[in-house]
Short mmCIF file of C-alpha atoms in Angstrom, two decimals:
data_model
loop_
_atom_site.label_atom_id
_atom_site.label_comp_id
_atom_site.label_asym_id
_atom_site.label_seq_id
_atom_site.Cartn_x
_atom_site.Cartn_y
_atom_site.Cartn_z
CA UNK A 1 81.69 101.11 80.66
CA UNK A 2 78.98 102.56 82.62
CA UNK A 3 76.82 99.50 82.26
CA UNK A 4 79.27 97.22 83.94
CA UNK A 5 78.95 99.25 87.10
CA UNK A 6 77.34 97.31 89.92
CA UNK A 7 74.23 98.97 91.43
CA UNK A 8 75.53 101.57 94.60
CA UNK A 9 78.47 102.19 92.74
CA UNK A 10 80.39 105.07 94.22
CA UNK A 11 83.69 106.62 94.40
CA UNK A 12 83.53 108.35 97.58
CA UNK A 13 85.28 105.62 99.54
CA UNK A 14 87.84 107.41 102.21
CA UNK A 15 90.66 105.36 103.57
CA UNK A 16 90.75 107.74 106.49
CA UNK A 17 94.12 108.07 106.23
CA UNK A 18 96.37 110.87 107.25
CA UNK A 19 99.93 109.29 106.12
CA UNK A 20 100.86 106.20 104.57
CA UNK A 21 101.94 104.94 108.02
CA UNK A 22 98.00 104.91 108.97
CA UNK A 23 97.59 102.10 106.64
CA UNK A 24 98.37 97.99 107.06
CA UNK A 25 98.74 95.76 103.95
CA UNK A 26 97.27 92.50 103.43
CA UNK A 27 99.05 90.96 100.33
CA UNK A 28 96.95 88.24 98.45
CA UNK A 29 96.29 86.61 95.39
CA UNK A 30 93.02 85.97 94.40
CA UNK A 31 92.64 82.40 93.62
CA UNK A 32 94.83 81.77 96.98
CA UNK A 33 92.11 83.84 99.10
CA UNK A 34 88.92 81.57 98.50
CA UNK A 35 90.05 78.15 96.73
CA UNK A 36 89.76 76.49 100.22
CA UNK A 37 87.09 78.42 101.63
CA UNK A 38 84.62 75.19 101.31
CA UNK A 39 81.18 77.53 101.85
CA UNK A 40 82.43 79.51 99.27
CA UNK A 41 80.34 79.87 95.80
CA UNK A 42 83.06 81.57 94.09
CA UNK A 43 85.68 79.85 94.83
CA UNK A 44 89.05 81.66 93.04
CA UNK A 45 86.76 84.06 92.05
CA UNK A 46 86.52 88.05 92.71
CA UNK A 47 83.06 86.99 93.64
CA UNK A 48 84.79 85.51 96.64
CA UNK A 49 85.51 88.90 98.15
CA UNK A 50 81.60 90.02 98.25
CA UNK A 51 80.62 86.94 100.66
CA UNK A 52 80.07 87.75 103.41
CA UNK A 53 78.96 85.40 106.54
CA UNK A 54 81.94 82.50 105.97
CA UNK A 55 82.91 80.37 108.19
CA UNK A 56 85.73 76.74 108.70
CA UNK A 57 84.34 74.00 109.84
CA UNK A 58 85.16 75.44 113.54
CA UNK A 59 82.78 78.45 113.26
CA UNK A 60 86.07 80.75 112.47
CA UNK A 61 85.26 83.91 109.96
CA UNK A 62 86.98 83.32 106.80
CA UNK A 63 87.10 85.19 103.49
CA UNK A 64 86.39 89.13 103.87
CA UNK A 65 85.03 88.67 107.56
CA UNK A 66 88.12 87.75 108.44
CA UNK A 67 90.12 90.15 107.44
CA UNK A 68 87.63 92.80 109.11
CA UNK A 69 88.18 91.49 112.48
CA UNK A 70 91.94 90.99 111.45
CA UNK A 71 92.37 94.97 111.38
CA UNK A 72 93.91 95.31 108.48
CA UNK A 73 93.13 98.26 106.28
CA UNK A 74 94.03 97.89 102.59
CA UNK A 75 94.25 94.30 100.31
CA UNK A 76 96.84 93.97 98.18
CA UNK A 77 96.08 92.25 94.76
CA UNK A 78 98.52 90.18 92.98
CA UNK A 79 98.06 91.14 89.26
CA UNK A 80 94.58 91.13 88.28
CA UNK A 81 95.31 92.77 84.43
CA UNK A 82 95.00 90.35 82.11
CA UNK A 83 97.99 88.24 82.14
CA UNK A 84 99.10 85.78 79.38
CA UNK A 85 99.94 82.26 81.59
CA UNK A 86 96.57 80.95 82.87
CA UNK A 87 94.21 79.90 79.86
CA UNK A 88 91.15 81.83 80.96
CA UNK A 89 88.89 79.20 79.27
CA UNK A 90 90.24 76.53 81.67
CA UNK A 91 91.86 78.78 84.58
CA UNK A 92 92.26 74.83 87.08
CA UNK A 93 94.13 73.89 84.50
CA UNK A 94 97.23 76.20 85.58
CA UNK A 95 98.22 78.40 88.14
CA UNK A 96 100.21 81.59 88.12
CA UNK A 97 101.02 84.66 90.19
CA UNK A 98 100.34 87.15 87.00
CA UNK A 99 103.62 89.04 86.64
CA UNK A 100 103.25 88.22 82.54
CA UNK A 101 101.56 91.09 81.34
CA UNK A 102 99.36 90.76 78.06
CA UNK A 103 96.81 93.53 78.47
CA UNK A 104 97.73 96.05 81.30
CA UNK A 105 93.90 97.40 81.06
CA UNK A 106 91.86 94.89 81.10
CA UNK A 107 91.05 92.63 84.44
CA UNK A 108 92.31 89.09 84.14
CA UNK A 109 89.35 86.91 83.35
CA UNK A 110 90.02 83.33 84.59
CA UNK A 111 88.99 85.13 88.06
CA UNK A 112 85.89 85.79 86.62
CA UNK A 113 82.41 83.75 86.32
CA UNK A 114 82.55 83.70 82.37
CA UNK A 115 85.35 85.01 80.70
CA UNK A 116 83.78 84.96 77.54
CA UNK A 117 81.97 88.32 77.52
CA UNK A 118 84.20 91.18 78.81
CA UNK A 119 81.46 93.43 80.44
CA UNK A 120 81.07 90.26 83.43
CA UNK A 121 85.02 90.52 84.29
CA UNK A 122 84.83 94.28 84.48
CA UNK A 123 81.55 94.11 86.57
CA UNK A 124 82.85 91.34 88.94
CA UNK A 125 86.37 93.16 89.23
CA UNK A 126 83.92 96.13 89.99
CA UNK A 127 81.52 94.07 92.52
CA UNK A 128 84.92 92.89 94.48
CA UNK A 129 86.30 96.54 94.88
CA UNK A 130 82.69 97.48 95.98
CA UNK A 131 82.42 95.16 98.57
CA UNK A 132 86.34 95.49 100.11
CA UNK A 133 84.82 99.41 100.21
CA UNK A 134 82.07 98.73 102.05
CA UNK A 135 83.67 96.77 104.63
CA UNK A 136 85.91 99.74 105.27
CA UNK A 137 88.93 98.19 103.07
CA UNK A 138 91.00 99.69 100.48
CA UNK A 139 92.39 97.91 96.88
CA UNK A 140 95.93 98.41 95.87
CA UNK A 141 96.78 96.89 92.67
CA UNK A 142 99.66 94.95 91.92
CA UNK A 143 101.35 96.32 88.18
CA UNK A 144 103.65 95.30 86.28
CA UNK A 145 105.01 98.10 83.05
CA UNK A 146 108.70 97.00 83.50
CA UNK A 147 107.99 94.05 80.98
CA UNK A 148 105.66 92.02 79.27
CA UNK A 149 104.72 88.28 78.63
CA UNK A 150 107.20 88.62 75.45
CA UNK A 151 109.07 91.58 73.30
CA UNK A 152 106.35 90.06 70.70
CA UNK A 153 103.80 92.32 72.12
CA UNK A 154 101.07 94.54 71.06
CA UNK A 155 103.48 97.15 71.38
CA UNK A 156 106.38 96.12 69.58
CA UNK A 157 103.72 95.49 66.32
CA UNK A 158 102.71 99.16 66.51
CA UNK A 159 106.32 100.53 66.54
CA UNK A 160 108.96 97.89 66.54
CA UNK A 161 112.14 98.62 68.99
CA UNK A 162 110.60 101.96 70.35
CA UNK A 163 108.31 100.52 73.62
CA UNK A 164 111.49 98.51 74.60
CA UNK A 165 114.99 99.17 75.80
CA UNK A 166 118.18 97.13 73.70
CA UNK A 167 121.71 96.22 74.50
CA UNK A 168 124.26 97.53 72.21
CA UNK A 169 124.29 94.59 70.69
CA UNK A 170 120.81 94.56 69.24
CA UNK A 171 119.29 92.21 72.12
CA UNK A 172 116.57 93.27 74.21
CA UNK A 173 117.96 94.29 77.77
CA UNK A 174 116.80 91.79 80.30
CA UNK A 175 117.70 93.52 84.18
CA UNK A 176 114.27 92.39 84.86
CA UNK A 177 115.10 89.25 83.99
CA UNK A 178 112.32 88.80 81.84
CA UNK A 179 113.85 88.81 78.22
CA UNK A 180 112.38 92.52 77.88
CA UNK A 181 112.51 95.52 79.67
CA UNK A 182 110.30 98.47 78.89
CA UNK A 183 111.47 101.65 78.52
CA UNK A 184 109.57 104.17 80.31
CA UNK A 185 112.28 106.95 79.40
CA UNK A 186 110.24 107.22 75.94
CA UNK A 187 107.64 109.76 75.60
CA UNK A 188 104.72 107.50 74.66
CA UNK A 189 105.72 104.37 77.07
CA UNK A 190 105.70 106.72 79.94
CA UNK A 191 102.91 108.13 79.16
CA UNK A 192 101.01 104.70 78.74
CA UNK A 193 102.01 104.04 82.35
CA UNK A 194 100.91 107.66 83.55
CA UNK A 195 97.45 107.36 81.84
CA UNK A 196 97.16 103.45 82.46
CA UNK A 197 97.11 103.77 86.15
CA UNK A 198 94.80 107.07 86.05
CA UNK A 199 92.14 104.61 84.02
CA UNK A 200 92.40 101.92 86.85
CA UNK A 201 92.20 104.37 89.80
CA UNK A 202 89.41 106.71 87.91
CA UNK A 203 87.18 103.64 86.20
CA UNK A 204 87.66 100.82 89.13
CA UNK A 205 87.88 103.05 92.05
CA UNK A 206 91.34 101.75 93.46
CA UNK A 207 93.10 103.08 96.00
CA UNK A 208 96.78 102.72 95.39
CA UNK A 209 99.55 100.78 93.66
CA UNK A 210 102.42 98.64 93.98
CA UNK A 211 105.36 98.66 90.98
CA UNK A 212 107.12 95.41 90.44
CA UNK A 213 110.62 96.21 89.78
CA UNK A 214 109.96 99.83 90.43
CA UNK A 215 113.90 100.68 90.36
CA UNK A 216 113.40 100.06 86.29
CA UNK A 217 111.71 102.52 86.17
CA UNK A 218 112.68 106.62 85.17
CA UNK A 219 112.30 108.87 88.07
CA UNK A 220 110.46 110.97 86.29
CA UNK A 221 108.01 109.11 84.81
CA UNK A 222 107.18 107.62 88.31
CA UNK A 223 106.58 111.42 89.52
CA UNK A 224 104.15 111.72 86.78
CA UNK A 225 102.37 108.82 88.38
CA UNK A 226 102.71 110.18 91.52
CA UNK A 227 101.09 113.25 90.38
CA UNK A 228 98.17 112.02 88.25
CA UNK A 229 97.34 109.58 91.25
CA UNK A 230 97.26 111.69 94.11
CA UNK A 231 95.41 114.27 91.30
CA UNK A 232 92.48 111.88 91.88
CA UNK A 233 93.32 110.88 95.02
CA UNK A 234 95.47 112.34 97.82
CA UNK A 235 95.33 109.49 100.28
CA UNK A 236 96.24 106.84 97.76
CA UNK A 237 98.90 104.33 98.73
CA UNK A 238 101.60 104.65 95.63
CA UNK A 239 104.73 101.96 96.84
CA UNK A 240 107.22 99.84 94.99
CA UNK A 241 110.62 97.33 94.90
CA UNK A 242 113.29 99.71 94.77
CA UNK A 243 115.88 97.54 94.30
CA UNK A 244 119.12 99.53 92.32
CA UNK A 245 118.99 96.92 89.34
CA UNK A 246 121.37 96.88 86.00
CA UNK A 247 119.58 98.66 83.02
CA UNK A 248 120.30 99.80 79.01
CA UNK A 249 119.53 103.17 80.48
CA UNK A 250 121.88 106.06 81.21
CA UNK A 251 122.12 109.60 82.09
CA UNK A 252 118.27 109.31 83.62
CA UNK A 253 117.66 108.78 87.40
CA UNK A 254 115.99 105.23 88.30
CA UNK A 255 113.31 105.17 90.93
CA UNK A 256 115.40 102.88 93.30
CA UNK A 257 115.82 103.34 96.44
CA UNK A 258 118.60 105.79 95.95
CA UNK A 259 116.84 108.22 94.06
CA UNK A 260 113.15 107.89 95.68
CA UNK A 261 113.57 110.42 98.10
CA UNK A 262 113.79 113.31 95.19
CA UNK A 263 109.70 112.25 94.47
CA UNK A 264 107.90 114.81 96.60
CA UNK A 265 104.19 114.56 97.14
CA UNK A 266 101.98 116.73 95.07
CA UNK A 267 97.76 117.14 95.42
CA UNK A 268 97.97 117.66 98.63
CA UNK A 269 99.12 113.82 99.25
CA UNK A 270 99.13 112.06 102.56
CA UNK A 271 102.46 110.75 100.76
CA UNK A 272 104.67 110.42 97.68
CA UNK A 273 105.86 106.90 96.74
CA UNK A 274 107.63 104.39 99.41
CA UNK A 275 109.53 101.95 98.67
CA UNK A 276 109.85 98.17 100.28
CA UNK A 277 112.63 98.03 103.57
CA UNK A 278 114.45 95.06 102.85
CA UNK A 279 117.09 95.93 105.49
CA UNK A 280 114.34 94.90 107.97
CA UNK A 281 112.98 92.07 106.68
CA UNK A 282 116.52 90.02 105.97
CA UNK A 283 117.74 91.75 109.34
CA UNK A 284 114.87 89.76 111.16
CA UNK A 285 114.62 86.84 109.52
CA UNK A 286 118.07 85.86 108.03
CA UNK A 287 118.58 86.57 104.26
CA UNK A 288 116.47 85.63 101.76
CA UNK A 289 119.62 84.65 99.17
CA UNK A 290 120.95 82.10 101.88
CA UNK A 291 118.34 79.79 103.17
CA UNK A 292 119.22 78.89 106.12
CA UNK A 293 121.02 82.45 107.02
CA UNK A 294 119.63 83.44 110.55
CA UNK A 295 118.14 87.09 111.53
CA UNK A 296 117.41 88.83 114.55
CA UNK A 297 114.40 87.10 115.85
CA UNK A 298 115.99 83.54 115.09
CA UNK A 299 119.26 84.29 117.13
CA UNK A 300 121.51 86.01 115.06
CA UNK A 301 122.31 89.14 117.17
CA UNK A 302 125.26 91.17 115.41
CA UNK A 303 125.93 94.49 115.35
CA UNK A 304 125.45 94.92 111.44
CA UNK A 305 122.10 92.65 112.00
CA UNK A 306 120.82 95.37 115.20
CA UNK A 307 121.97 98.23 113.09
CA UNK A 308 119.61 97.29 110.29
CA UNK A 309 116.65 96.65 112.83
CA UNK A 310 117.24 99.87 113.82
CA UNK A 311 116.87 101.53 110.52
CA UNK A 312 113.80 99.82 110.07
CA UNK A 313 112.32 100.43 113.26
CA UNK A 314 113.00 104.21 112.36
CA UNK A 315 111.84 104.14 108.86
CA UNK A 316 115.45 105.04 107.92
CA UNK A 317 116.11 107.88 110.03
CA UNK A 318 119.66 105.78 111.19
CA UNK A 319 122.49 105.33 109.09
CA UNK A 320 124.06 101.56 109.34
CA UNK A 321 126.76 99.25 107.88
CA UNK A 322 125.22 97.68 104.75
CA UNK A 323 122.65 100.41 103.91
CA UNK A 324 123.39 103.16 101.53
CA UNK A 325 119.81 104.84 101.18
CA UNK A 326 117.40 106.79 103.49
CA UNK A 327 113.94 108.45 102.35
CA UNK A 328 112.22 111.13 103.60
CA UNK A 329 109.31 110.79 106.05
CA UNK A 330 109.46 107.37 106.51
CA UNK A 331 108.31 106.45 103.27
CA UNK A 332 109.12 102.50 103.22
CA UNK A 333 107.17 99.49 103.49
CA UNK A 334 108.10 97.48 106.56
CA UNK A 335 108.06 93.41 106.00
CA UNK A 336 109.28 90.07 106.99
CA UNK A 337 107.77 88.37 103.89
CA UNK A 338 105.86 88.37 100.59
CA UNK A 339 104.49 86.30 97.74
CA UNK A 340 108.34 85.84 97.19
CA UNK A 341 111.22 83.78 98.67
CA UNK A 342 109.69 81.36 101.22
CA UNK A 343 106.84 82.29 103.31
CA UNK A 344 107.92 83.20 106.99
CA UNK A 345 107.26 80.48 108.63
CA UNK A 346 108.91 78.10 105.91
CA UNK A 347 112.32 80.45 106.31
CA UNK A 348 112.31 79.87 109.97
CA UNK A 349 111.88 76.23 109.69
CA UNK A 350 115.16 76.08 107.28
CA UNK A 351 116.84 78.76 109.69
CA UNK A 352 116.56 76.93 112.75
CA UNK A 353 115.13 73.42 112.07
CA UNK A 354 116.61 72.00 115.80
CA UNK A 355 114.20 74.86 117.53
CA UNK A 356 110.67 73.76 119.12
CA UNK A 357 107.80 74.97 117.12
CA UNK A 358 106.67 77.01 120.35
CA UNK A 359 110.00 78.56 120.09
CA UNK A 360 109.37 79.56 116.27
CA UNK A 361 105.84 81.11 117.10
CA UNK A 362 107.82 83.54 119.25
CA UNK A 363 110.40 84.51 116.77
CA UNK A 364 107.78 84.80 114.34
CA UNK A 365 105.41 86.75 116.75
CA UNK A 366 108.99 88.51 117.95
CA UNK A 367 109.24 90.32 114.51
CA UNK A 368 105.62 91.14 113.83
CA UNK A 369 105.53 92.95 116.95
CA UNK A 370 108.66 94.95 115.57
CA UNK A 371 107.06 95.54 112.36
CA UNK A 372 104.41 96.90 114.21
CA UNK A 373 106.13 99.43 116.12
CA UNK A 374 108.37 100.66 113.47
CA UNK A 375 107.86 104.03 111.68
CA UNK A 376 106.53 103.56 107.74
CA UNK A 377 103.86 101.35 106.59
CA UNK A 378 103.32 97.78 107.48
CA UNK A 379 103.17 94.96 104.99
CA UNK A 380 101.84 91.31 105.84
CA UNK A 381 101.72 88.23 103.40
CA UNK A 382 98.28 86.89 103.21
CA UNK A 383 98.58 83.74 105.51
CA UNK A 384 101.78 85.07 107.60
CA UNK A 385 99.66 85.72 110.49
CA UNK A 386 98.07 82.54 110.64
CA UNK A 387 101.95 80.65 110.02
CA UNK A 388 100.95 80.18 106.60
CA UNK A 389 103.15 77.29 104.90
CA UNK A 390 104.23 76.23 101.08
CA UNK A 391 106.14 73.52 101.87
CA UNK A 392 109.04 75.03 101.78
CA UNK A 393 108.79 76.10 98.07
CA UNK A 394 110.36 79.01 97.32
CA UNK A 395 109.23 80.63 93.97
CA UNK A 396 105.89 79.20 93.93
CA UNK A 397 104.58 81.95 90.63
CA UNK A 398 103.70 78.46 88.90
CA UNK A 399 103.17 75.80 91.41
CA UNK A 400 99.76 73.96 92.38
CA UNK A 401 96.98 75.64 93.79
CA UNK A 402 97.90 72.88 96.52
CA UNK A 403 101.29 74.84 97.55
CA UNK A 404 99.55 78.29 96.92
CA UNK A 405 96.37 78.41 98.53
CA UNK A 406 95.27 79.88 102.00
CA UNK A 407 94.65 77.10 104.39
CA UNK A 408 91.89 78.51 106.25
CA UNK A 409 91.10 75.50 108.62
CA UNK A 410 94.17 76.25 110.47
CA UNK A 411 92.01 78.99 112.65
CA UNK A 412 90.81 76.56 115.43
CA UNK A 413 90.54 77.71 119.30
CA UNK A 414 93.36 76.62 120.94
CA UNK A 415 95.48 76.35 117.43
CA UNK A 416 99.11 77.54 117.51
CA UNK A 417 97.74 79.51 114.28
CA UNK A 418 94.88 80.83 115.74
CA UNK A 419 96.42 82.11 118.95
CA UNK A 420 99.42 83.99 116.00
CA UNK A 421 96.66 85.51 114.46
CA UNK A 422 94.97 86.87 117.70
CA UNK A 423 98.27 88.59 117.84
CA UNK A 424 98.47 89.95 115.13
CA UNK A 425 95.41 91.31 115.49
CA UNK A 426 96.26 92.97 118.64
CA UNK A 427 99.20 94.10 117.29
CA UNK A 428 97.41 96.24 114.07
CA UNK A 429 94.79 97.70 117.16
CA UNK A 430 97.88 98.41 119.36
CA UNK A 431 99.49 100.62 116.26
CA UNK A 432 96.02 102.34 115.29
CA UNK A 433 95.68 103.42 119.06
CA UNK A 434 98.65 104.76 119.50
CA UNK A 435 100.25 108.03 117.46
CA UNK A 436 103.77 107.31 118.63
CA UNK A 437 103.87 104.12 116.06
CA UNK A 438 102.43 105.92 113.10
CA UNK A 439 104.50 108.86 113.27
CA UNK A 440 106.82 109.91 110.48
CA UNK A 441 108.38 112.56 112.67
CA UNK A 442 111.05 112.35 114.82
CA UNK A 443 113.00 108.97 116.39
CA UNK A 444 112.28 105.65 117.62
CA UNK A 445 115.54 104.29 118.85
CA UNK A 446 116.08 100.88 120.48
CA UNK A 447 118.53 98.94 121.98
CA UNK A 448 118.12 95.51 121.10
CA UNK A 449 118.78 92.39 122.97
CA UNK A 450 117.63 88.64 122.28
CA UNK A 451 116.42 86.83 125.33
CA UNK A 452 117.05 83.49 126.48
CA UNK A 453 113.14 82.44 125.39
CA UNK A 454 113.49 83.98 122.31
CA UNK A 455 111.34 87.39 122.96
#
């Protein structure tokens, strides 16, 4: 493995950070962030991520340029294991967001340059991590160990029924609802997680992760993981959905967002493991099980909808109607949207369709500025800042590159885009100037009240 290392490569990248609420996530998937860069030479590629010097057709930094002057300090990857949907021999051919796991240790190689020898994945995958380092970014890696492409797996060959959890009646237990839930309550499945995710932060030099369905998982397995990570890297970002989901398993603690506050940081860890707010983002926006359901910044101003802005602003340091949890040191990811249910802009359009689109940039810039101010970690979809639109398509894990990717020629002076992003972009200097917002001691509490223009 030492010969796919690019030339440089180091592991003494530093974050900087002093608590999880120092850092602000940039969600993307990789064929999304370059497929329309047109000066690109990688297009869809992790190549993408090492050019440097891109511009639109108006002269507007695009690609890893951008996201310098954006602020932000930490991309989030959408799967890049090897997952089983996309044939890597003709990766155009299909698109998907990776949640199929085939081989949880190896990088997925339709994002690489030839995906017939194994050593150019791992060095590209390498190259990309490299160059996010040097321009003071940090990698977070999207994973997936709740289930895999199909029960047929690798694992289920080497010991049938042991790697995955059953009903009573034989079937394989599907609360992921996937067909197969793992069952990381085994010895040898946890500790495939535990030494899976040492290998990626050890051999690739990543700086954190993010658990799909995290609440599937064992509470104590996920300390483990907290453990071994921090062991090799205090200031590594370790989040996850915590959503309290229906499982085979019984008598163990899940890490939901129930339980998550019993994880406590070890290593000497800026943090233990947070887990994503979804009070604040449905309280903002309106619901993401109801379309057209309204939130906060769209006009819906009740007291159960204020209560849960409020929890959010304080990272959960208010109890509400409708919320049952609460972590400890504000240890939850703070978001309005993400690579699922429609993409901000899309849910306002379907929440208030008779509003002027002036009137939508302001709810839209209305909750990033109270994402920004609230206490726990920050959490942007790739795109959101720049009003980014698919259509109005919803689940969009398998839909055309057409719906999916980045549309970077939005960023044009003068552009209702552009001017969103410039706030944004104030917004993430704003929070790194200012302690107050980055805090995970002590209260933030707000009255809120909707204005007549929206703000």
């Amino acid at each position: 493995l030492s010969k796919t290392n690019p030339e440089k490569w180091t592991d003494d990248f530093s974050s900087g950070l002093k608590s999880y609420a120092d850092a602000v996530i940039w969600e993307v998937h990789v064929r999304d962030f370059s497929n329309k860069i047109a000066s690109s030479n990688y297009k869809g590629k992790y190549l993408a991520f090492t050019e440097t010097g891109l511009v639109n057709e108006y002269g507007m930094p695009v690609g890893i340029d951008y996201l310098v002057e954006l602020g932000i300090t930490h991309v989030h990857l959408l799967p890049v294991y090897d997952y089983q949907t996309v044939d890597e021999a003709n990766p155009d051919s299909q698109f998907n967001w990776g949640y199929d796991p085939k081989n949880y240790n190896v990088p997925e190689g339709s994002y690489s340059t030839n995906p017939y020898d194994g050593a150019v994945r791992i060095n590209e995958y390498k190259q990309m991590v490299q160059a996010l380092h040097d321009a003071g970014i940090g990698v977070i890696m999207d994973v997936v160990y709740n289930h895999t492409y199909d029960a047929n797996s690798s694992f289920n060959k080497i010991v049938p029924y042991y790697y995955y959890r059953y009903t009573a009646t034989g079937a394989n237990s599907s609360a992921s609802g996937c067909g197969n839930d793992t069952a990381s309550e085994r010895y040898m499945f946890g500790k495939f997680m535990v030494d899976s995710v040492t290998y990626w932060a050890e051999e690739y030099n990543l700086d954190g992760f993010r658990f799909d369905l995290m609440g599937l998982h064992d509470l104590y397995t996920m300390q483990k993981i907290e453990s071994a990570v921090h062991n090799i890297d205090p200031q590594a970002l370790i989040y996850g959905e915590g959503w309290s989901m229906g499982s085979t398993i019984t008598n163990i603690p899940q890490a939901n967002q129930g339980n998550i506050s019993k994880i406590t940081p070890t290593n000497n860890a800026i943090g233990a493991i947070a887990v994503f707010n979804d009070a604040i983002r449905d309280a903002l926006k309106g619901s993401v099980f109801t379309k057209t359901a309204k939130g906060f910044i769209s006009g819906n101003t009740s007291s159960e909808v204020i209560g849960k802005v409020q929890f959010g602003i304080t990272g959960s340091g208010t109890t509400t109607a409708g919320v049952s949890w609460k972590v400890n040191n504000s240890m939850v990811v703070n978001y309005m949207s993400a690579h699922d249910n429609n993409t901000l802009w899309d849910k306002l359009l379907l929440s208030n369709p008779d509003d002027s689109e002036a009137d939508r940039v302001k709810m839209n810039k209305l909750g990033a500025a109270i994402i920004m101010i609230s206490k726990g970690m920050p959490f942007i979809h790739a795109g959101e800042e720049m009003l980014r639109t698919k259509d109005g398509e919803e689940n969009s894990y398998k839909s055309s590159d057409a719906i999916n990717n980045i549309d970077w020629s939005v960023l044009k002076e003068g552009s209702i885009q552009y001017e969103t992003m410039k706030y944004y972009q104030g917004l993430i200097e704003m929070r790194k100037a200012y302690d107050i917002f980055r805090s995970t001691t002590g209260l933030i509490v707000v009255n809120c009240k909707m204005l007549d223009n929206g703000a």
